[in-house]
CSV table of C-alpha atoms in Angstrom, one decimal:
chain,number,residue,atom,x,y,z
A,1,MET,CA,94.8,25.6,138.2
A,2,ILE,CA,97.7,28.6,138.4
A,3,ASN,CA,97.3,31.4,135.6
A,4,PRO,CA,99.6,31.2,133.1
A,5,PRO,CA,101.5,34.8,133.3
A,6,LYS,CA,99.5,37.5,131.5
A,7,ASN,CA,102.7,38.3,129.0
A,8,ASP,CA,102.6,35.0,127.5
A,9,ARG,CA,99.3,35.9,125.3
A,10,TYR,CA,101.6,38.5,123.9
A,11,GLN,CA,104.7,36.4,123.8
A,12,ARG,CA,105.0,35.5,120.3
A,13,GLN,CA,104.7,39.1,119.2
A,14,ILE,CA,106.4,40.6,122.0
A,15,SER,CA,109.6,38.7,121.2
A,16,LEU,CA,109.7,40.7,117.4
A,17,LYS,CA,112.2,43.1,118.2
A,18,GLU,CA,109.6,46.6,116.6
A,19,LEU,CA,107.9,45.7,118.6
A,20,GLY,CA,108.2,44.8,122.1
A,21,GLU,CA,107.3,45.4,125.2
A,22,ILE,CA,106.9,49.2,124.1
A,23,GLY,CA,104.2,47.9,121.1
A,24,GLN,CA,103.1,45.8,123.2
A,25,GLN,CA,102.2,49.0,125.9
A,26,LYS,CA,101.5,51.2,122.8
A,27,LEU,CA,98.7,48.5,121.9
A,28,LYS,CA,97.0,48.5,125.0
A,29,ASP,CA,96.7,52.1,124.9
A,30,ALA,CA,95.5,52.4,121.6
A,31,LYS,CA,91.4,52.9,121.5
A,32,VAL,CA,90.1,51.1,118.2
A,33,LEU,CA,87.0,51.5,116.6
A,34,VAL,CA,85.4,49.2,113.8
A,35,VAL,CA,82.1,50.7,111.6
A,36,GLY,CA,80.1,46.8,110.7
A,37,ALA,CA,81.3,43.0,111.4
A,38,GLY,CA,80.7,42.8,107.7
A,39,GLY,CA,82.7,40.2,105.5
A,40,LEU,CA,86.0,43.2,106.9
A,41,GLY,CA,84.9,43.6,110.0
A,42,CYS,CA,84.9,39.9,112.1
A,43,PRO,CA,88.8,39.2,110.6
A,44,ALA,CA,90.1,42.8,111.7
A,45,LEU,CA,88.6,43.1,114.5
A,46,LEU,CA,89.6,39.0,114.9
A,47,TYR,CA,93.3,39.8,114.5
A,48,LEU,CA,93.1,43.1,116.8
A,49,ALA,CA,91.7,41.6,120.2
A,50,GLY,CA,94.7,39.2,119.5
A,51,ALA,CA,97.3,41.6,119.2
A,52,GLY,CA,95.9,43.5,122.5
A,53,VAL,CA,93.7,46.3,121.7
A,54,GLY,CA,93.4,47.7,124.8
A,55,ARG,CA,89.9,48.7,123.6
A,56,ILE,CA,87.4,48.0,121.1
A,57,GLY,CA,84.6,48.9,120.1
A,58,ILE,CA,82.7,47.5,117.3
A,59,VAL,CA,79.4,49.2,116.1
A,60,ASP,CA,76.8,46.9,113.8
A,61,PHE,CA,73.1,47.2,114.0
A,62,ASP,CA,71.9,43.9,112.0
A,63,LEU,CA,71.2,40.8,112.6
A,64,VAL,CA,73.6,37.1,111.7
A,65,SER,CA,72.4,35.7,108.4
A,66,LEU,CA,72.9,32.4,106.6
A,67,SER,CA,74.8,34.1,103.6
A,68,ASN,CA,77.2,35.7,105.9
A,69,LEU,CA,79.3,32.8,107.1
A,70,HIS,CA,80.8,32.2,104.3
A,71,ARG,CA,82.8,35.3,104.7
A,72,GLN,CA,81.5,36.4,109.0
A,73,ILE,CA,84.1,34.5,110.2
A,74,LEU,CA,83.4,35.8,113.7
A,75,PHE,CA,79.6,33.9,113.4
A,76,SER,CA,78.7,29.4,113.7
A,77,VAL,CA,74.4,28.8,112.6
A,78,HIS,CA,73.8,28.7,116.2
A,79,ASP,CA,74.0,32.9,115.8
A,80,ILE,CA,71.9,32.6,113.3
A,81,GLY,CA,69.3,36.1,114.2
A,82,LEU,CA,71.4,37.6,116.4
A,83,SER,CA,72.6,40.7,117.1
A,84,LYS,CA,76.4,41.2,115.2
A,85,ALA,CA,77.7,43.8,117.5
A,86,LEU,CA,76.4,41.8,120.3
A,87,ARG,CA,78.2,38.0,118.8
A,88,ALA,CA,81.1,39.3,117.6
A,89,GLY,CA,82.2,41.4,121.4
A,90,ASP,CA,80.9,38.6,123.2
A,91,VAL,CA,82.8,35.8,120.8
A,92,LEU,CA,86.3,39.3,121.3
A,93,GLU,CA,86.0,38.8,124.8
A,94,GLN,CA,86.4,34.9,125.2
A,95,ILE,CA,89.3,34.8,122.7
A,96,ASN,CA,90.2,37.8,124.6
A,97,PRO,CA,88.8,39.0,128.1
A,98,ASP,CA,91.7,41.2,129.3
A,99,ILE,CA,90.8,44.2,127.2
A,100,GLU,CA,88.1,46.8,127.5
A,101,ILE,CA,85.4,45.3,124.8
A,102,ILE,CA,83.0,48.7,123.4
A,103,VAL,CA,79.3,47.0,121.6
A,104,PHE,CA,77.1,49.8,119.8
A,105,ASN,CA,74.4,47.9,118.3
A,106,GLU,CA,72.6,50.6,116.7
A,107,LYS,CA,73.1,52.2,113.0
A,108,LEU,CA,75.7,54.2,113.1
A,109,SER,CA,74.0,57.9,111.9
A,110,ASN,CA,75.2,61.1,111.9
A,111,ASP,CA,73.2,61.9,115.1
A,112,ASN,CA,75.4,58.8,117.0
A,113,ALA,CA,78.5,59.3,115.4
A,114,PRO,CA,80.4,62.0,117.1
A,115,ASP,CA,78.9,60.4,121.0
A,116,ILE,CA,80.2,57.0,119.3
A,117,PHE,CA,83.6,58.3,117.9
A,118,LYS,CA,84.8,60.7,120.8
A,119,GLY,CA,86.4,57.5,122.3
A,120,PHE,CA,88.3,56.4,119.8
A,121,ASP,CA,91.4,57.3,118.0
A,122,ILE,CA,91.4,54.3,114.9
A,123,VAL,CA,88.4,53.7,113.2
A,124,LEU,CA,88.3,50.7,110.3
A,125,ASP,CA,85.6,51.8,108.2
A,126,GLY,CA,84.2,48.0,107.0
A,127,THR,CA,80.3,49.0,106.1
A,128,ASP,CA,78.8,47.8,103.0
A,129,ASN,CA,77.9,50.8,101.2
A,130,PHE,CA,78.4,54.3,100.2
A,131,ALA,CA,76.5,56.3,102.8
A,132,SER,CA,78.2,55.1,105.4
A,133,ARG,CA,81.8,55.6,104.0
A,134,TYR,CA,81.2,59.0,103.5
A,135,LEU,CA,79.7,59.0,106.6
A,136,ILE,CA,82.1,57.6,108.7
A,137,ASN,CA,85.4,59.7,106.6
A,138,ASP,CA,83.2,63.4,107.1
A,139,ALA,CA,83.0,62.3,111.0
A,140,CYS,CA,87.0,61.6,110.8
A,141,VAL,CA,87.8,64.8,109.2
A,142,ILE,CA,85.8,66.6,112.0
A,143,LEU,CA,86.3,64.4,114.5
A,144,LYS,CA,89.9,64.7,114.0
A,145,LYS,CA,90.1,60.2,114.2
A,146,THR,CA,92.5,57.8,111.6
A,147,LEU,CA,90.5,56.7,109.5
A,148,VAL,CA,91.9,52.9,108.4
A,149,TYR,CA,90.0,52.1,104.7
A,150,GLY,CA,88.6,48.7,103.4
A,151,ALA,CA,86.6,47.8,100.5
A,152,ILE,CA,86.3,45.1,98.2
A,153,SER,CA,84.2,44.4,94.8
A,154,ARG,CA,84.3,41.1,93.3
A,155,PHE,CA,87.4,40.3,93.2
A,156,GLU,CA,88.9,43.8,93.9
A,157,GLY,CA,90.0,44.8,97.6
A,158,GLN,CA,91.4,48.3,98.6
A,159,LEU,CA,93.1,49.2,101.2
A,160,ALA,CA,94.1,53.1,102.7
A,161,ILE,CA,94.4,54.9,106.6
A,162,LEU,CA,93.1,58.4,105.3
A,163,ASN,CA,93.4,61.1,107.6
A,164,HIS,CA,96.6,60.8,108.8
A,165,PRO,CA,97.6,62.3,111.7
A,166,PRO,CA,94.2,63.9,112.2
A,167,GLU,CA,96.2,67.0,113.5
A,168,SER,CA,97.7,67.6,110.0
A,169,LYS,CA,96.4,69.8,107.0
A,170,SER,CA,98.3,67.9,104.3
A,171,ALA,CA,96.0,64.5,105.4
A,172,VAL,CA,93.8,63.7,102.7
A,173,ASN,CA,90.6,61.4,103.4
A,174,TYR,CA,88.2,60.1,101.3
A,175,ARG,CA,86.6,62.8,99.3
A,176,ASP,CA,90.0,63.6,98.2
A,177,LEU,CA,90.1,60.2,95.8
A,178,PHE,CA,86.7,60.2,95.1
A,179,PRO,CA,84.9,63.4,95.7
A,180,ASP,CA,80.7,62.1,93.9
A,181,ALA,CA,79.1,59.4,95.2
A,182,PRO,CA,78.5,56.9,92.4
A,183,ALA,CA,74.8,56.8,91.0
A,184,ASP,CA,73.0,53.9,91.1
A,185,GLY,CA,73.6,50.7,89.5
A,186,GLU,CA,77.2,51.7,89.5
A,187,VAL,CA,79.2,49.7,91.3
A,188,LEU,CA,76.8,47.0,92.9
A,189,ASN,CA,77.1,45.8,96.0
A,190,CYS,CA,79.1,41.9,97.3
A,191,GLU,CA,74.7,40.8,97.4
A,192,GLU,CA,75.1,41.8,93.8
A,193,ALA,CA,78.4,41.0,93.0
A,194,GLY,CA,79.3,38.6,94.9
A,195,VAL,CA,82.3,38.3,96.9
A,196,ILE,CA,84.8,34.7,97.8
A,197,GLY,CA,84.7,34.2,101.4
A,198,VAL,CA,88.5,34.8,101.5
A,199,LEU,CA,89.1,38.5,100.0
A,200,PRO,CA,87.5,40.6,102.4
A,201,GLY,CA,89.0,37.8,104.7
A,202,ILE,CA,92.3,39.0,103.2
A,203,ILE,CA,91.4,42.8,103.3
A,204,GLY,CA,90.3,42.9,106.7
A,205,THR,CA,93.2,40.7,107.8
A,206,MET,CA,95.4,43.7,106.1
A,207,MET,CA,93.2,46.4,107.7
A,208,ALA,CA,93.5,44.8,111.0
A,209,ASN,CA,97.9,44.9,110.3
A,210,GLU,CA,98.0,48.3,109.0
A,211,THR,CA,96.1,49.8,112.0
A,212,ILE,CA,98.8,47.7,114.0
A,213,LYS,CA,101.7,49.2,112.4
A,214,LEU,CA,100.2,52.8,112.7
A,215,ILE,CA,99.8,52.0,116.8
A,216,THR,CA,103.4,50.2,117.3
A,217,GLY,CA,104.8,52.7,114.9
A,218,ILE,CA,106.7,49.7,112.8
A,219,GLY,CA,107.0,49.3,109.0
A,220,ASN,CA,105.8,51.8,106.8
A,221,ALA,CA,102.2,52.3,106.9
A,222,LEU,CA,99.8,53.4,103.9
A,223,ILE,CA,99.4,56.7,104.8
A,224,ASN,CA,97.5,58.4,102.2
A,225,ARG,CA,98.6,55.4,99.6
A,226,LEU,CA,95.9,53.5,98.6
A,227,LEU,CA,96.1,49.5,98.1
A,228,THR,CA,94.7,47.8,95.5
A,229,TYR,CA,94.7,43.7,95.5
A,230,ASN,CA,93.3,41.7,92.8
A,231,SER,CA,93.0,37.8,94.0
A,232,LEU,CA,93.0,36.3,90.7
A,233,ASN,CA,96.0,37.2,89.8
A,234,ASN,CA,97.7,37.9,92.9
A,235,HIS,CA,98.5,41.3,91.8
A,236,PHE,CA,98.9,44.5,94.1
A,237,PHE,CA,98.5,48.3,92.5
A,238,GLU,CA,99.9,51.1,95.2
A,239,LEU,CA,99.5,54.4,94.6
A,240,GLU,CA,100.1,58.0,96.6
A,241,LEU,CA,97.2,60.3,96.7
A,242,CYS,CA,97.1,64.3,97.1
A,243,GLN,CA,94.8,66.5,98.2
A,244,ASN,CA,91.9,68.0,96.4
A,245,SER,CA,91.1,71.7,96.2
A,246,GLU,CA,87.5,71.6,95.0
A,247,THR,CA,86.8,68.7,98.0
A,248,GLU,CA,87.8,71.3,100.5
A,249,ASN,CA,84.4,72.7,101.2
A,250,MET,CA,82.5,69.5,100.4
A,251,ILE,CA,83.1,68.5,104.2
A,252,PRO,CA,80.7,69.8,106.8
A,253,GLU,CA,82.7,72.3,108.9
A,254,ASN,CA,81.6,71.3,111.8
A,255,ILE,CA,79.5,69.0,114.1
A,256,SER,CA,75.9,71.2,113.9
A,257,ALA,CA,76.2,71.1,109.9
A,258,PHE,CA,77.9,67.3,110.2
A,259,LYS,CA,74.2,66.3,111.7
A,260,ALA,CA,71.9,68.1,109.5
A,261,TYR,CA,73.6,66.4,106.2
A,262,ASN,CA,71.6,63.8,104.9
A,263,TYR,CA,74.2,60.7,104.2
A,264,ASP,CA,71.9,58.5,101.8
A,265,TRP,CA,70.6,61.7,99.2
A,266,PHE,CA,74.6,62.7,98.2
A,267,CYS,CA,74.9,58.7,97.2
A,268,ALA,CA,70.3,59.5,96.6
A,269,THR,CA,69.5,56.2,94.0
A,270,HIS,CA,67.7,58.4,91.7
A,271,SER,CA,68.4,62.0,90.2
A,272,ALA,CA,65.0,62.8,91.2
A,273,TYR,CA,63.5,62.5,95.0
A,274,GLU,CA,61.0,63.3,97.1
A,275,LEU,CA,61.6,65.7,99.9
A,276,ASP,CA,59.9,64.7,103.4
A,277,GLN,CA,59.1,68.3,105.7
A,278,GLN,CA,61.5,67.3,108.5
A,279,ASP,CA,64.3,66.9,105.6
A,280,PHE,CA,63.4,69.9,103.9
A,281,GLU,CA,63.6,72.2,107.2
A,282,LYS,CA,67.3,70.8,108.2
A,283,MET,CA,68.0,72.0,103.9
A,284,THR,CA,66.9,75.4,104.2
A,285,GLU,CA,70.2,76.2,106.5
A,286,ASP,CA,72.4,74.7,103.6
A,287,GLU,CA,73.7,77.7,101.3
A,288,ASN,CA,74.9,75.6,98.6
A,289,ILE,CA,71.4,75.2,97.7
A,290,GLN,CA,68.8,75.6,95.1
A,291,PHE,CA,65.7,76.9,96.3
A,292,VAL,CA,62.9,76.7,93.4
A,293,ASP,CA,59.3,78.3,93.3
A,294,VAL,CA,57.6,77.0,90.7
A,295,ARG,CA,54.5,78.6,91.3
A,296,GLU,CA,52.8,81.0,88.8
A,297,ALA,CA,53.9,84.6,89.5
A,298,GLY,CA,51.8,86.3,92.6
A,299,GLU,CA,50.6,82.5,94.2
A,300,LEU,CA,50.8,83.5,98.0
A,301,PRO,CA,52.2,83.4,100.5
A,302,GLU,CA,55.0,84.7,99.6
A,303,MET,CA,58.5,82.6,100.6
A,304,THR,CA,60.7,84.4,102.4
A,305,ASP,CA,61.2,81.7,105.5
A,306,PHE,CA,64.6,80.9,102.8
A,307,LYS,CA,66.6,82.0,100.1
A,308,ASN,CA,64.4,81.2,96.4
A,309,ILE,CA,64.4,82.0,93.6
A,310,LYS,CA,61.1,82.2,91.7
A,311,ILE,CA,60.9,80.4,88.4
A,312,PRO,CA,57.3,79.4,87.3
A,313,LEU,CA,56.6,75.9,86.1
A,314,SER,CA,55.0,76.6,82.9
A,315,VAL,CA,58.2,79.4,82.0
A,316,LEU,CA,60.7,76.0,83.3
A,317,LYS,CA,62.0,74.7,80.3
A,318,ASP,CA,63.0,78.2,79.3
A,319,GLN,CA,64.9,79.5,81.8
A,320,ILE,CA,66.3,75.8,83.6
A,321,PRO,CA,70.5,77.7,82.7
A,322,ASP,CA,69.6,79.7,85.1
A,323,ILE,CA,69.3,76.9,87.8
A,324,HIS,CA,73.3,76.8,88.4
A,325,ALA,CA,73.1,74.3,91.9
A,326,GLN,CA,75.1,71.1,92.6
A,327,THR,CA,71.5,70.1,94.3
A,328,ILE,CA,68.3,72.0,93.4
A,329,ILE,CA,65.5,72.0,96.0
A,330,LEU,CA,61.5,72.4,94.3
A,331,PHE,CA,58.5,73.4,95.5
A,332,CYS,CA,55.1,75.0,95.0
A,333,GLN,CA,51.8,74.5,96.8
A,334,SER,CA,50.9,71.1,97.3
A,335,GLY,CA,54.3,69.4,95.7
A,336,LYS,CA,52.3,68.4,92.2
A,337,ARG,CA,54.0,71.3,90.1
A,338,SER,CA,57.0,70.8,92.0
A,339,ALA,CA,57.5,67.2,90.9
A,340,SER,CA,56.5,67.8,87.6
A,341,ALA,CA,59.4,70.5,87.5
A,342,ALA,CA,61.8,67.4,88.7
A,343,GLU,CA,60.6,66.1,85.9
A,344,ILE,CA,61.7,67.9,83.6
A,345,LEU,CA,65.0,68.9,85.4
A,346,SER,CA,65.9,65.6,85.8
A,347,SER,CA,65.1,64.6,82.2
A,348,TYR,CA,67.7,68.1,81.3
A,349,PHE,CA,70.3,67.3,83.8
A,350,GLY,CA,70.9,63.0,84.1
A,351,LYS,CA,72.6,62.7,87.6
A,352,SER,CA,74.7,65.5,87.1
A,353,ARG,CA,72.6,66.8,89.7
A,354,LYS,CA,70.6,66.1,92.5
A,355,ILE,CA,66.5,67.3,92.2
A,356,TYR,CA,64.3,67.2,95.1
A,357,SER,CA,60.4,68.0,95.3
A,358,LEU,CA,58.8,69.0,98.7
A,359,LYS,CA,56.2,66.5,99.0
A,360,ASP,CA,53.1,68.4,99.5
A,361,GLY,CA,54.2,71.6,98.9
A,362,ILE,CA,54.7,74.7,101.3
A,363,ALA,CA,51.2,73.6,102.3
A,364,GLY,CA,52.2,70.7,104.4
A,365,TRP,CA,55.8,72.1,105.5
A,366,GLN,CA,53.9,74.4,107.0
A,367,LYS,CA,51.4,72.6,109.0
A,368,THR,CA,53.6,71.3,110.4
A,369,LYS,CA,55.9,74.6,111.9
B,1,MET,CA,101.3,60.4,73.8
B,2,GLN,CA,101.4,57.5,73.9
B,3,VAL,CA,99.3,56.4,77.4
B,4,HIS,CA,98.9,53.2,79.1
B,5,LEU,CA,96.3,52.5,81.0
B,6,THR,CA,95.4,50.0,83.4
B,7,LEU,CA,91.5,49.9,84.8
B,8,PHE,CA,90.6,48.6,88.1
B,9,GLY,CA,86.8,47.3,89.4
B,10,GLN,CA,83.9,47.5,86.9
B,11,LEU,CA,85.5,50.3,84.6
B,12,ALA,CA,87.2,47.0,83.2
B,13,GLU,CA,83.8,45.1,82.9
B,14,ILE,CA,82.7,48.1,81.2
B,15,THR,CA,85.7,48.2,78.8
B,16,GLY,CA,86.1,44.4,79.0
B,17,ARG,CA,89.9,45.3,79.4
B,18,LYS,CA,92.0,46.0,82.3
B,19,GLU,CA,94.6,47.0,80.3
B,20,MET,CA,95.5,48.9,77.0
B,21,ILE,CA,97.6,51.9,74.8
B,22,LEU,CA,96.4,54.0,72.5
B,23,GLN,CA,98.0,56.7,70.8
B,24,ASP,CA,98.3,60.5,70.2
B,25,ILE,CA,96.9,61.6,73.8
B,26,PRO,CA,97.8,65.0,74.3
B,27,ASP,CA,97.0,65.8,78.5
B,28,SER,CA,94.7,63.9,80.7
B,29,GLU,CA,90.8,65.7,79.3
B,30,THR,CA,91.7,64.4,75.9
B,31,LEU,CA,91.7,60.8,77.7
B,32,ILE,CA,89.0,61.1,79.3
B,33,LYS,CA,87.4,62.5,76.2
B,34,THR,CA,88.6,59.7,74.3
B,35,LEU,CA,87.6,56.9,76.6
B,36,ASN,CA,84.4,58.9,76.8
B,37,ASP,CA,84.4,58.4,73.2
B,38,MET,CA,85.1,54.8,73.1
B,39,TYR,CA,82.9,53.6,75.2
B,40,PRO,CA,79.5,56.3,76.9
B,41,LEU,CA,79.1,53.8,79.0
B,42,LEU,CA,82.5,55.2,81.2
B,43,ALA,CA,81.2,59.1,80.8
B,44,ASN,CA,79.0,58.4,83.5
B,45,THR,CA,81.0,57.0,85.6
B,46,LYS,CA,82.9,58.3,88.6
B,47,TYR,CA,86.9,57.1,88.9
B,48,ALA,CA,90.3,58.6,90.8
B,49,ILE,CA,92.9,58.9,87.7
B,50,ALA,CA,96.2,58.4,88.4
B,51,LEU,CA,99.5,59.4,86.8
B,52,ASN,CA,102.9,57.4,87.8
B,53,LYS,CA,100.9,56.0,90.8
B,54,LYS,CA,99.9,59.5,91.3
B,55,VAL,CA,96.3,60.6,92.0
B,56,ILE,CA,96.5,63.7,89.8
B,57,HIS,CA,92.5,66.4,90.2
B,58,GLU,CA,93.4,68.3,87.2
B,59,ASN,CA,93.8,68.2,83.7
B,60,THR,CA,97.0,67.4,82.9
B,61,ILE,CA,100.2,66.7,79.9
B,62,LEU,CA,101.2,63.7,79.3
B,63,SER,CA,104.7,63.2,78.6
B,64,GLY,CA,107.4,60.9,78.8
B,65,ASP,CA,106.8,57.5,80.6
B,66,ASN,CA,103.0,57.8,80.7
B,67,ASN,CA,101.2,55.0,83.2
B,68,ILE,CA,97.6,55.9,84.4
B,69,ALA,CA,96.1,54.0,86.2
B,70,LEU,CA,91.4,54.4,86.7
B,71,LEU,CA,90.6,52.9,90.2
B,72,PRO,CA,86.7,53.3,91.3
B,73,PRO,CA,85.3,53.6,94.5
B,74,PHE,CA,83.8,50.5,96.2
B,75,SER,CA,81.1,50.0,99.1
B,76,GLY,CA,81.4,45.7,99.2
B,77,GLY,CA,82.3,45.5,103.3
């Protein structure tokens, strides 16, 4: 059989005069990473691969399950129990063997994000939780990547191109829009809230469309704007985003600060948490955190390894006004008194502060050193 | 000042309304306080505020046409 000319594959889009051969070449040169091969990621991946984006990365650690199939259109019943990233890679390969597909069958973390992101220019966020969304945003800002953001809740979807152009000082990022992660139960995920498969299909497809517009330079891409779509009444609502001076310092300054940041805590579901020694160690370097020694005066060993203030548990209630930081870490000898202190502060501050108690106290921490 | 308010996502569920009109609101901070008094659950909910389709971060005087939208973050994917 004679192979058809390669251009046949893209003939229908090349014949758009706005796109043409030049646009097709731009697509071929583009490197796009899709985080999450789920409801948003599947349609986005499908169209990006079809359009001929030259390098496509897929990050997902999850396995296909039956309840995914109504919206995660790359998978079939034969895939249940298999890796989403690997299966998505196989399907895309069948659709377009002319492009490079790189599969990351792992959970995105602040440890692996810098390595994964470096091979790409544009990152699509199709994840399903806030910890990942803040992590991806911060990684895009630090590593200078354009972020195509999509998210859904029940019958509504949001879409935006953020941090673009990535070198620009005026680029808007996700934290400019939403500086703080919502508290537990404030926002339900798809599992809890429910979703009709079409909605992530629409928003994921729009993410691919915005990505193609961005790469080829056609039309008005949704740069620094947020689009909301309501699938029940077909209302679109678009608004202009702007930088937020208050959030400027919230993003880790460099890769090492990024790696030390704990996104699960930032998006912590409770106001008071127990910290293990390893995580405690990481946080001692963060100057924005207030460390409070709740042991009584004169107890040893004195803690000089990191900056801390002393407020014994017996007088904590009266001295709460001395605690100003948004994130507070309490410690004592064994972790018992600091746990009580965390309860006191937690009932005082509610969810307005992040409060932690060092597990097993400084006795446990010193053992690990 | 009169304010025409549009609420998105779970904010519409908390208030039971997608839109409402409020009177005598001089600035955006007063608007938030008024809403928190009317719907205490809103006080613990995070959202972005847009005035005439532009996101605002600081207290803003409301004059003339005031279409305000409150948008919560979504996490689903």
